[in-house]
Coordinates of C-alpha atoms and ligand atoms in Angstrom, one line a residue:
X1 CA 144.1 206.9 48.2
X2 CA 147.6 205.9 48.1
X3 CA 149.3 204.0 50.7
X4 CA 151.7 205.5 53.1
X5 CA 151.9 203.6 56.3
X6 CA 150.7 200.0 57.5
X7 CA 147.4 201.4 58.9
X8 CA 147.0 203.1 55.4
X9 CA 146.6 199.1 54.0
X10 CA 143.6 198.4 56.3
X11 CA 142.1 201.6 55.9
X12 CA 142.0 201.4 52.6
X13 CA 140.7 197.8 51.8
X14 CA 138.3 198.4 54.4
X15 CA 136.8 200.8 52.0
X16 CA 137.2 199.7 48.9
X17 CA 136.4 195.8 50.2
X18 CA 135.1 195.2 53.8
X19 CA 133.2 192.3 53.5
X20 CA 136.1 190.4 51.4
X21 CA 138.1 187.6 52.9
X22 CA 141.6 189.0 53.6
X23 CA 143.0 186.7 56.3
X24 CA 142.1 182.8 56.3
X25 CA 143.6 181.0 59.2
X26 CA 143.4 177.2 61.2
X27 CA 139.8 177.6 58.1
X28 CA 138.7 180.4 59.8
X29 CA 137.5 183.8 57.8
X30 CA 139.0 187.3 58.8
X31 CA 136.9 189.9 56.9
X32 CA 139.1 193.3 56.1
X33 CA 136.1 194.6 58.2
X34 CA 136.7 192.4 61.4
X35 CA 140.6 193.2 61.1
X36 CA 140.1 197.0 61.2
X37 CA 137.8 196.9 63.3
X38 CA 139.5 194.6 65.8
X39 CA 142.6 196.5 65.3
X40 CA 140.7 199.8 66.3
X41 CA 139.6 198.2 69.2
X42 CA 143.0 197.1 70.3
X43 CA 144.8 200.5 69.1
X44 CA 142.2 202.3 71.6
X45 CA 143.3 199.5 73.8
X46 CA 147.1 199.9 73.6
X47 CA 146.5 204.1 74.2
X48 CA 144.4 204.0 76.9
X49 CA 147.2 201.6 78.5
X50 CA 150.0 204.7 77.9
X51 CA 151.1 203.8 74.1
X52 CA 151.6 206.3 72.1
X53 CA 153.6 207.9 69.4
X54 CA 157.0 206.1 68.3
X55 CA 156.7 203.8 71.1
X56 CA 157.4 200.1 70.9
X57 CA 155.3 197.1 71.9
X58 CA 156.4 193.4 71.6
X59 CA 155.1 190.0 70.6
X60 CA 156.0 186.7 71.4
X61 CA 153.4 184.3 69.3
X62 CA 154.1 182.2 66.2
X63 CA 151.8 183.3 63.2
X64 CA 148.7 184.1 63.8
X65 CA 145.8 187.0 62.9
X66 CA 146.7 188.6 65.8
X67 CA 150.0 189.9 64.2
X68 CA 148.1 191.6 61.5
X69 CA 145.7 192.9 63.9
X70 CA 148.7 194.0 66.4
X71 CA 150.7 195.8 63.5
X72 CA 147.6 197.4 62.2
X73 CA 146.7 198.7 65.7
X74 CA 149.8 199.8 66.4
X75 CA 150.5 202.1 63.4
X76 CA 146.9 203.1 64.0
X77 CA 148.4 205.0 66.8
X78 CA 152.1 205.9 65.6
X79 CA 153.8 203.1 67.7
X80 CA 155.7 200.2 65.9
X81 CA 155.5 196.4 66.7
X82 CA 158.4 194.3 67.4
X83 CA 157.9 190.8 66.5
X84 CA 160.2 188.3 68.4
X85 CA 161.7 185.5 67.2
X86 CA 159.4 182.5 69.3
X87 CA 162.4 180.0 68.4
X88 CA 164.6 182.1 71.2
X89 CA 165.3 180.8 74.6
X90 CA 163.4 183.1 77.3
X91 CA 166.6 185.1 78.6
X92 CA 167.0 186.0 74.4
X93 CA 163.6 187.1 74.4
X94 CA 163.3 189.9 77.0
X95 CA 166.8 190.8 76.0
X96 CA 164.7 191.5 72.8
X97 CA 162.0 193.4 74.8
X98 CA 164.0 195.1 77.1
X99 CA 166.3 196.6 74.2
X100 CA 163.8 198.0 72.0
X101 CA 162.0 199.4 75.6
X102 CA 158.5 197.5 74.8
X103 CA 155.7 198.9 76.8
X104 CA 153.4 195.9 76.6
X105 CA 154.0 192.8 76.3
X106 CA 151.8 190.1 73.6
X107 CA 152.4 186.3 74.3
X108 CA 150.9 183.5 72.6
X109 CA 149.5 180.5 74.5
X110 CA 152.2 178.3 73.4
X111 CA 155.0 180.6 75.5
X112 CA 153.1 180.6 79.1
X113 CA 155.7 178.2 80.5
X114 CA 158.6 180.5 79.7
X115 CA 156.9 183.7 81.2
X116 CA 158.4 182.9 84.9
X117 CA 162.2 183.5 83.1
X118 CA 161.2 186.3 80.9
X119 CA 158.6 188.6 83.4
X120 CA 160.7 189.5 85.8
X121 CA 163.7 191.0 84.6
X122 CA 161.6 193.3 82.0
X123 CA 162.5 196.7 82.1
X124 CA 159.5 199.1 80.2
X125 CA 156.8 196.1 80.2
X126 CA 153.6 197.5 82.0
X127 CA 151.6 194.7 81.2
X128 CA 151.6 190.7 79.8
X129 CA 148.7 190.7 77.4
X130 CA 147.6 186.6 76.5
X131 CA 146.5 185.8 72.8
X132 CA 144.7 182.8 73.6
X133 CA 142.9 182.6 77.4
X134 CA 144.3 184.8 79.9
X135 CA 144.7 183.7 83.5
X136 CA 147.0 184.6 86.6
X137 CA 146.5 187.9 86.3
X138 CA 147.3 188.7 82.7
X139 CA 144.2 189.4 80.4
X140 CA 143.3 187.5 77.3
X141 CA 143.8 189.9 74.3
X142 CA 139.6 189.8 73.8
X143 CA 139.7 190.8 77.7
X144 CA 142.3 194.2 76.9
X145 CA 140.3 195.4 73.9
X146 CA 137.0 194.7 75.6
X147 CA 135.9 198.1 76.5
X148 CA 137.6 200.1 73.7
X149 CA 135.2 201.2 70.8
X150 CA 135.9 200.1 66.9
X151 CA 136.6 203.5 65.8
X152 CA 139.8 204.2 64.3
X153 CA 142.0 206.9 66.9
X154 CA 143.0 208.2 63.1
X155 CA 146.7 208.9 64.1
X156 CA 148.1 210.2 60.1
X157 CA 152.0 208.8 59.8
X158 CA 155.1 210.6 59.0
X159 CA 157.4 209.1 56.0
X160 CA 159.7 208.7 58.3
X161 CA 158.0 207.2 61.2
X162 CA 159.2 203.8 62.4
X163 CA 157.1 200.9 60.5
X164 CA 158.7 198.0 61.6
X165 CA 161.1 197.3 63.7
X166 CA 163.0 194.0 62.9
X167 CA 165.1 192.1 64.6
X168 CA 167.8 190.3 61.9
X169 CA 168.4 186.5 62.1
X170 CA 171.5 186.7 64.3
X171 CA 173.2 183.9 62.3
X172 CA 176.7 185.8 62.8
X173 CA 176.0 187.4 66.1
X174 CA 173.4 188.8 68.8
X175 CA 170.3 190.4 66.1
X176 CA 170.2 193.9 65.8
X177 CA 167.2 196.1 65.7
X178 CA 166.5 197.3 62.0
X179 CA 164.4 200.0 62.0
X180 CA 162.7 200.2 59.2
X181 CA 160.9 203.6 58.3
X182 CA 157.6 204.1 56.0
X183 CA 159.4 205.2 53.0
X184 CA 161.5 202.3 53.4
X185 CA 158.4 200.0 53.2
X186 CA 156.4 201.9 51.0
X187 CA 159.9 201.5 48.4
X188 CA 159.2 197.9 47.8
X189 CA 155.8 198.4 48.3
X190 CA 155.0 200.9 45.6
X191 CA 157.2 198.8 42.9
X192 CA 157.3 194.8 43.4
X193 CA 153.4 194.0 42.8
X194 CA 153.1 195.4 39.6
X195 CA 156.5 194.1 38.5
X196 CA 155.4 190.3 40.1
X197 CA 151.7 190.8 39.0
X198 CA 150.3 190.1 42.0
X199 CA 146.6 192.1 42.8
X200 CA 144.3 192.2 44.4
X201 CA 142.2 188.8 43.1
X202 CA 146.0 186.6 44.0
X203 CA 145.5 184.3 46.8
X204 CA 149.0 184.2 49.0
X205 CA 150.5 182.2 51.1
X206 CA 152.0 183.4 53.7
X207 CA 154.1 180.4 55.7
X208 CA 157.4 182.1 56.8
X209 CA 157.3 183.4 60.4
X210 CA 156.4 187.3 60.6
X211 CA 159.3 188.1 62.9
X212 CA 161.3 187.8 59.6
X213 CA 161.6 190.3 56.5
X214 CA 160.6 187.3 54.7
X215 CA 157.5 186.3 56.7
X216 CA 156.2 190.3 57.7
X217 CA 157.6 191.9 54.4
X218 CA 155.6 189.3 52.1
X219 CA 152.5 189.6 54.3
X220 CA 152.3 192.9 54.5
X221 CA 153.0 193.4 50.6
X222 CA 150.1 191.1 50.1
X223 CA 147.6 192.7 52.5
X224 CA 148.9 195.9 50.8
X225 CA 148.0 194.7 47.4
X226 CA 144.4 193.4 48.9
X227 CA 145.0 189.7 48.2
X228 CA 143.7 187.6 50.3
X229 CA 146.0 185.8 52.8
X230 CA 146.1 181.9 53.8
X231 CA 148.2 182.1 57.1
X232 CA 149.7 179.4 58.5
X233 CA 150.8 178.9 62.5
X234 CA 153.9 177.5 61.4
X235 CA 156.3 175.7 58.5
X236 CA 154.4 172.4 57.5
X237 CA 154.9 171.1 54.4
X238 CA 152.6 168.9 54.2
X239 CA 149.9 171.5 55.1
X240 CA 151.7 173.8 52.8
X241 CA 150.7 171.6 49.5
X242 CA 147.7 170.3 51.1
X243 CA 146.3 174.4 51.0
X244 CA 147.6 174.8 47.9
X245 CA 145.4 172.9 46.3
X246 CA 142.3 173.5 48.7
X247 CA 142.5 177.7 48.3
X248 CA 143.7 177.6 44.8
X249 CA 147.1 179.4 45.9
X250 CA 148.4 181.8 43.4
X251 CA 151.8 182.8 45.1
X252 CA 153.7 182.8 47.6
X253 CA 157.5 182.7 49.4
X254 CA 159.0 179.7 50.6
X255 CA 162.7 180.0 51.6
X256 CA 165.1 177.5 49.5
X257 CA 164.6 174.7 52.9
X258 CA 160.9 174.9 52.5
X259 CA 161.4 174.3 48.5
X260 CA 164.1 171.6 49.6
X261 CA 161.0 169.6 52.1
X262 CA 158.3 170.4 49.5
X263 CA 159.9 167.9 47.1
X264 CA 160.3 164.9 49.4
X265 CA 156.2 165.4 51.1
X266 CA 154.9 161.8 50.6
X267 CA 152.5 161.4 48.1
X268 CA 153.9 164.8 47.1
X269 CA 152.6 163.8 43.2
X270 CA 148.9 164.4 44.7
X271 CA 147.9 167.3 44.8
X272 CA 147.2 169.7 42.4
X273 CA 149.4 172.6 42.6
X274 CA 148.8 174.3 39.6
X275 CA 147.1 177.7 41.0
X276 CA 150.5 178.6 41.7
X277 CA 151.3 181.8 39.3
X278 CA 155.2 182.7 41.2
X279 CA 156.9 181.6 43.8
X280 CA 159.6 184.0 45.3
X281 CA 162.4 182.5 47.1
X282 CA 165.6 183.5 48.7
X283 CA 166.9 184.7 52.1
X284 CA 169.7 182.2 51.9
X285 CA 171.4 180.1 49.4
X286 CA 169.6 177.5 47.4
X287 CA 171.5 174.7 45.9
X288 CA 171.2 174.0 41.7
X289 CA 169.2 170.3 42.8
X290 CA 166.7 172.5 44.9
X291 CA 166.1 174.8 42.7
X292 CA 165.9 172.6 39.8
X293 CA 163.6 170.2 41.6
X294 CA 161.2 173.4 42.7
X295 CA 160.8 174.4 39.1
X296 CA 159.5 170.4 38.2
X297 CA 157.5 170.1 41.1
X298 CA 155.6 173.4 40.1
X299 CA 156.0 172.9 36.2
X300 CA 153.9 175.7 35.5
X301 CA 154.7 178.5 37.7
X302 CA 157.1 181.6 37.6
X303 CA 160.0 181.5 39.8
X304 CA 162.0 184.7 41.5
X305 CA 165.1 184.6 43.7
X306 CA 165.6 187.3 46.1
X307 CA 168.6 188.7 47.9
X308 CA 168.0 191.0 50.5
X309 CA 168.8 191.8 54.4
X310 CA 166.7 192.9 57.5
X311 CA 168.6 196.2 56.5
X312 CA 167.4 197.0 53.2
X313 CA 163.6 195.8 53.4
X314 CA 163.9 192.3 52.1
X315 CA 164.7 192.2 48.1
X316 CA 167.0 194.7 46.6
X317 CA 168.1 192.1 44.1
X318 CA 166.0 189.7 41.7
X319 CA 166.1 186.6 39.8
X320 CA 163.5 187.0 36.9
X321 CA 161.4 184.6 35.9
X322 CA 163.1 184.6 32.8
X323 CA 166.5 184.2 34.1
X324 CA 165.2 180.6 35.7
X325 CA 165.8 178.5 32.2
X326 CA 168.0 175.7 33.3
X327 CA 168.3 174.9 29.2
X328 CA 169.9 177.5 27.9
X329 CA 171.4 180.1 30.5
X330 CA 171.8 177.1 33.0
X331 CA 175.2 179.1 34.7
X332 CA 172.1 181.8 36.1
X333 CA 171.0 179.3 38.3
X334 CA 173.8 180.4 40.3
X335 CA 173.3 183.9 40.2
X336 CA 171.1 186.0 42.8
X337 CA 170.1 188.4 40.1
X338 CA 170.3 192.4 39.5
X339 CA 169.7 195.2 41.8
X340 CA 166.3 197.1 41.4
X341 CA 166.7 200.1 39.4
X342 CA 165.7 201.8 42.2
X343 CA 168.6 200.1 44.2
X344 CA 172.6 201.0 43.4
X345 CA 175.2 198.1 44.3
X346 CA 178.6 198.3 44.0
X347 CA 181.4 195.5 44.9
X348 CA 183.8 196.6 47.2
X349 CA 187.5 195.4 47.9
X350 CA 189.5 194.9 51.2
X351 CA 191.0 198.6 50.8
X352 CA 187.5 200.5 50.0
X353 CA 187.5 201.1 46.6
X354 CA 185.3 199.4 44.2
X355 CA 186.9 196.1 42.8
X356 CA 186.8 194.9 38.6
X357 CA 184.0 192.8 36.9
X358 CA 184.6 189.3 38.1
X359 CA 186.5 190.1 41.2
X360 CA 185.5 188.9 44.6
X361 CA 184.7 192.1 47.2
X362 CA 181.7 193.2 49.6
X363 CA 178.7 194.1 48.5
X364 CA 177.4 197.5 49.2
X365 CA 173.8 198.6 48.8
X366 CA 172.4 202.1 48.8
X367 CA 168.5 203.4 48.1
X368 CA 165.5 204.1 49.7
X369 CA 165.0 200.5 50.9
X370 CA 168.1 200.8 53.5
X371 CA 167.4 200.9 56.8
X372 CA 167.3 204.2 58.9
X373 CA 169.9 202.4 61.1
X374 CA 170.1 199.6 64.3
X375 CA 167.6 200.6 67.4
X376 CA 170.2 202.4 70.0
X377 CA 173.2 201.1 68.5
X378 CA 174.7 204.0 67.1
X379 CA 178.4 202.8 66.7
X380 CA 177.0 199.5 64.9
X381 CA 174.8 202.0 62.6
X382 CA 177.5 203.9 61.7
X383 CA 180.1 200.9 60.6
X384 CA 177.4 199.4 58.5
X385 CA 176.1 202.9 57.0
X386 CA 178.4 205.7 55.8
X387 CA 178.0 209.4 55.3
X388 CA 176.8 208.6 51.7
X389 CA 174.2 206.2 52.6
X390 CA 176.1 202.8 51.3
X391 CA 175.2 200.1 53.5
X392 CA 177.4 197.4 54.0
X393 CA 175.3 194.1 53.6
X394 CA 178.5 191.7 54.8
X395 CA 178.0 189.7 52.0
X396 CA 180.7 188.7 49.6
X397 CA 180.2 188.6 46.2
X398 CA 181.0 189.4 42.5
X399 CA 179.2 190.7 39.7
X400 CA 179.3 189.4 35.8
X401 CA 177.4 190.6 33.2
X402 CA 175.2 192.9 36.1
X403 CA 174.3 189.7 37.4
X404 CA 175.3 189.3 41.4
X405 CA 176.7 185.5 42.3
X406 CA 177.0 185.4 46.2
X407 CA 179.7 183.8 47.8
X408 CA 179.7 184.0 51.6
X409 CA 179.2 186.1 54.2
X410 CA 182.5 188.4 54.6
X411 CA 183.1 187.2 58.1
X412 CA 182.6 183.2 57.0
X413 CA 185.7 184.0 54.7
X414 CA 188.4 181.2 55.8
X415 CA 192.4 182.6 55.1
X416 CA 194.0 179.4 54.8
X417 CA 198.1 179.7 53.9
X418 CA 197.1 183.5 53.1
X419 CA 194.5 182.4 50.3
X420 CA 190.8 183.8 50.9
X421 CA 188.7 180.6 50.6
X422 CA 184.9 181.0 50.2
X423 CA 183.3 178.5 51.9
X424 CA 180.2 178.5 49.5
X425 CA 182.5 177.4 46.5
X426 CA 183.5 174.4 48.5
X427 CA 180.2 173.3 49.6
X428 CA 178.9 174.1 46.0
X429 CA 181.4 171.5 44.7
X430 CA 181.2 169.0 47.5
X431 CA 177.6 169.1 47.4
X432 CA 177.6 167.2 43.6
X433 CA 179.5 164.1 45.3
X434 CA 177.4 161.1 45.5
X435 CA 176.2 160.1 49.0
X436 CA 176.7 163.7 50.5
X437 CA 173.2 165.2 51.4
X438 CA 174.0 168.2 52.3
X439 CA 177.8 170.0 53.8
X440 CA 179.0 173.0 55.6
X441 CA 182.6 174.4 55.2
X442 CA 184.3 176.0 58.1
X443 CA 187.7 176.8 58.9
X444 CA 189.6 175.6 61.7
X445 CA 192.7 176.4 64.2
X446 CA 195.6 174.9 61.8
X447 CA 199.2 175.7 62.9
X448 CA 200.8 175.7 59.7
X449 CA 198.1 177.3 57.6
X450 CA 196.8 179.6 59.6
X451 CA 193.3 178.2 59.3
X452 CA 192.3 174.9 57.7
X453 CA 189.6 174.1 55.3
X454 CA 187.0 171.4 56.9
X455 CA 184.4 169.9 55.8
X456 CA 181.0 169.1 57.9
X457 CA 178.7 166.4 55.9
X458 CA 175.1 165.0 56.5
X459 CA 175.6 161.5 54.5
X460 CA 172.5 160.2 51.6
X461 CA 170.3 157.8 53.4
X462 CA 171.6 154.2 53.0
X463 CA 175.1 155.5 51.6
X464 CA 178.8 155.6 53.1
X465 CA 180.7 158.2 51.5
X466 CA 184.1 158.6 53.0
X467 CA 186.2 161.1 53.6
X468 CA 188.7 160.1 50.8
X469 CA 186.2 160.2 48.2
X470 CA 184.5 163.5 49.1
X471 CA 188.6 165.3 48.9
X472 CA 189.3 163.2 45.8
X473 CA 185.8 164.9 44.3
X474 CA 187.0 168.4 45.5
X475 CA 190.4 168.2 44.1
X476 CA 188.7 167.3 40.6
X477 CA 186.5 170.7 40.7
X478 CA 188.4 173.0 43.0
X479 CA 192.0 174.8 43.5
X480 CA 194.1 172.8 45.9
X481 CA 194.4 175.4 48.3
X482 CA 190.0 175.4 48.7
X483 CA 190.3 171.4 48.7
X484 CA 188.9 170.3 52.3
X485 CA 191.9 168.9 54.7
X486 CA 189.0 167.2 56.6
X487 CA 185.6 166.0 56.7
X488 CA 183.7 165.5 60.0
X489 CA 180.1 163.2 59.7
X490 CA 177.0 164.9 61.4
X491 CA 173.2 163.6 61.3
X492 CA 171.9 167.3 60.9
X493 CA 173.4 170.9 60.5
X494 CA 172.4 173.5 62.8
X495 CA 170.0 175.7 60.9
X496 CA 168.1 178.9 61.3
X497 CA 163.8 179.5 60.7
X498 CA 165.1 181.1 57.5
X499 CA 167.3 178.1 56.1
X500 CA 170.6 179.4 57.1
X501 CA 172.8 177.4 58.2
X502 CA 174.5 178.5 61.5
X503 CA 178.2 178.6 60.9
X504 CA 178.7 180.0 64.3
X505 CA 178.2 176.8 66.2
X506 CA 180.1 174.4 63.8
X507 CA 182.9 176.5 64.4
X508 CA 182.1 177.1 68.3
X509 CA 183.8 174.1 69.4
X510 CA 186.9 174.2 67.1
X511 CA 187.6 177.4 68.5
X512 CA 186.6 176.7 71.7
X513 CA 189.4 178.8 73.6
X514 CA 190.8 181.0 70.7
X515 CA 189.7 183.7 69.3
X516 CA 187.5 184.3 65.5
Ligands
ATP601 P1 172.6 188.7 61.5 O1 172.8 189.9 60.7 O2 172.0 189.0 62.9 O3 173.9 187.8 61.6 P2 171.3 187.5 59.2 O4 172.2 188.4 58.4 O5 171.2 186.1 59.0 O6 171.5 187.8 60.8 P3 168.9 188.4 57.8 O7 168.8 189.9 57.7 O8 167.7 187.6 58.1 O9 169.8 188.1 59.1 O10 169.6 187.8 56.6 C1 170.3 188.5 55.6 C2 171.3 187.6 55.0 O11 170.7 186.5 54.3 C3 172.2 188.2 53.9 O12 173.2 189.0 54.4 C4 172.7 187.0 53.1 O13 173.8 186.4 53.7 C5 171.5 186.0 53.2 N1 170.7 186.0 52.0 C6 169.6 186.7 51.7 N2 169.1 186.4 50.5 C7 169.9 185.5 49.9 C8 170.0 184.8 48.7 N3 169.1 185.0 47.7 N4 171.0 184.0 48.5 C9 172.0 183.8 49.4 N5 172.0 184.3 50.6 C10 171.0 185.2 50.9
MG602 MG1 173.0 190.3 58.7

């Protein structure tokens, strides 16, 4: 049987291995048995409650079995879960639910308190459904599926049926709904495992939260592949090492902030960690130190970097293993890799035509991974897809040697005296400066230049770096025109789930009453 939609993945292993650990959670054991057959149950549920072909239900919960039980179910029956981002305040969330037109509504225990903002201005929610203990009138999930029998409703999908629909990060504006089809899915699905060597026998971790590519994309690809699945709630690194070791772990993705906490766990040194085959990483930048530090922490293991967008599936480009040798191709560290062969990229300049080898432009993506286009946003679809299906990832970039180094996003891109300055290559060199721990680069209002190169800094524990020193650094490695004017001292930078760093507030109150 080959796989062709999400319920495909449980049907199958439910075949071929039903009494098999798939999911183990909080130490509890989810047989691929008890996951169809709860996610029969709740697709029988979800009908009988008006669901039905290509519509939309919604979850607000952080990790949990219940996601793989909710996707499964819903693809059981030809409708599509939307996961939303838990992190969001409650007026964010039903925006979420009201815009992709949910019909039912999942929420998690942990959210109760926040129903009172978010129930009553939703639009197309006909019922609040509790994972944990109902109450108040809304049923516990175990309450909704009571009644409904375990047999599959058998629904067959289309290729082109909705499988997920994602919401992206919203780290340069409100997120977007990526709907992603089968043959999307099935893209990665059908290619990466064999090329990773993941199977069937690999133990995975799956840490990242599901309402992200990173999270729901490496999930499913390991339910897909049969492996079985540690979940965890939520991000914990000392949980993350402490598992490693007691379910032998043989892969996994942690984002480059998870690799970055990972190294400084106390008592780090004690646990065993060498079950770990490959770790993928990626979703944002990760600095040379993090990287390097990953790769001797997990001594034995194979690394992969992956660059990718809500909008093209996850990964489109990769970072072998063998591209990971600090000794003697050190400048790859840098490098986000080469696109699939299944994945065409091109770098494109300011006036729309492709730029030269070592040039900065845009990078452009086009294959079978790229989204069918945003959820009811058509004029948004159509300025980030053309005719001839190249998406536009808003990334800038440049490619040597068929290797990709990223630089920023297009619209993080400071023009300072009419030079482009890309903030990445100025927090890349200010990063190396003693007593700087980590640093953001932002432009500001400036009225000679236009805008103005600034630097935002976290300071080393115990150090007192000044601004002085961290310019004098910069003009050693950088041109002038890239060299900070400023620095400005913060204890923390605003970051996302994913690791990115959320350039939108710096700048916010810079540009308080002007217009970027
Ligand atoms: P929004 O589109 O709503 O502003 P977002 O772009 O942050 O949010 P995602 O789809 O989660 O939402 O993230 C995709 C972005 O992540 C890419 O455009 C790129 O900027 C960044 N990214 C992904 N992988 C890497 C990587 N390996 N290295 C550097 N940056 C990466
Ligand atoms: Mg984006």
């Amino acid at each position: 049987m080959s796989l062709d939609s999400i319920a495909s993945i449980i049907r199958q292993h439910r075949e071929e291995r039903p009494d098999a650990v798939a999911i183990v959670e909080g130490g509890s054991e989810h047989t691929w048995r008890s996951i169809d057959e709860a996610s029969s149950r709740l697709a029988n549920a979800m009908a009988a409650a008006g669901v039905g072909r290509g519509d939309r239900v919604a979850r607000i919960e952080k990790n949990g079995v219940d996601y793989f039980v909710t996707v499964f179910a819903a693809s059981k029956i030809g409708a599509t879960l939307v996961d939303v981002n838990w992190r969001l305040a409650p007026p964010e969330k039903q925006h979420i639910a009201n815009d992709a037109g949910a019909k039912l509504l999942f929420v998690g225990n942990d959210f109760v308190g926040e129903l009172g903002l978010i129930e009553p201005g939703l639009d197309t929610v006909t019922a609040t459904i509790m994972v944990g203990e109902g109450g108040d009138g809304r049923p516990s999930l175990e309450e909704f599926m009571a009644d409904h029998p375990a047999t599959d409703p058998g629904v067959e999908a289309a290729p082109d049926d909705i499988a997920l629909q994602l919401y992206t990060s919203g780290t340069t504006g409100l997120p977007k709904g990526v709907m992603l089809s089968n043959t999307n899915l099935f893209a990665l699905i059908d290619e990466v495992p064999e090329k990773w060597q993941i199977h069937a026998e690999s133990v995975s971790h799956v840490v990242m939260p599901t309402f992200h590519i990173a999270g729901s994309g490496w999930g499913i690809v390991s339910m897909a592949i049969g492996a079985k699945v540690v979940l965890d709630r939520d991000v914990d690194p000392s949980a993350i090492l402490r598992e490693i070791e007691e379910y032998k772990i043989t892969t996994a993705i942690y984002v480059p902030a998870v690799l970055a906490f990972l190294q400084i766990v106390p008592n780090a040194n004690d646990h065993d960690l060498s079950s770990m085959e490959l770790i993928v990483y990626g979703a944002s930048p990760i600095t040379e130190d993090v990287l390097r530090g990953a790769m001797k922490q997990f001594s034995g293991t194979d690394f992969v970097q992956v660059y990718g967008l809500t909008e093209t599936t996850g990964a489109v480009v990769e970072l072998p293993p063998e591209d990971h040798d600090p000794e003697n191709r050190p400048e790859l560290l840098r490098a986000a890799g080469k696109p699939y062969p299944w994945i065409e990229m091109k770098i494109v300049g300011d006036d729309g035509n492709e730029v030269a080898d070592g040039e900065i432009g845009e990078v452009w993506l086009k294959g079978t991974q790229i989204m069918v286009g945003y959820w009811n946003k058509p004029d948004e679809t159509a300025k980030a897809l053309n005719d001839e299906g190249w998406f536009r990832s808003g990334d800038a970039g440049y490619v040597k040697d068929g290797y990709l180094f990223l630089h920023d996003r297009v619209k993080d891109m400071i023009v300072s005296g009419g030079e482009n300055v890309y903030p990445a290559e100025v927090e890349n060199a200010i990063m190396g400066c003693p007593g700087v721990a980590d640093a953001a680069v932002i432009g500001v209002p400036d009225e000679k230049w236009g805008e103005a190169v600034k630097a935002i800094v976290v300071k080393a524990p115990d150090t007192d770096v000044t601004p002085e020193a961290i310019i004098a650094w910069a003009r050693e490695r950088i041109a002038g025109f890239k060299v900070p004017k400023s620095v400005d001292f913060v204890d923390e930078l605003p970051r996302n789930p994913s690791g990115k760093i959320l350039k939108k507030d710096l700048r916010a109150p810079y540009w308080a009453d002007r217009d970027r």
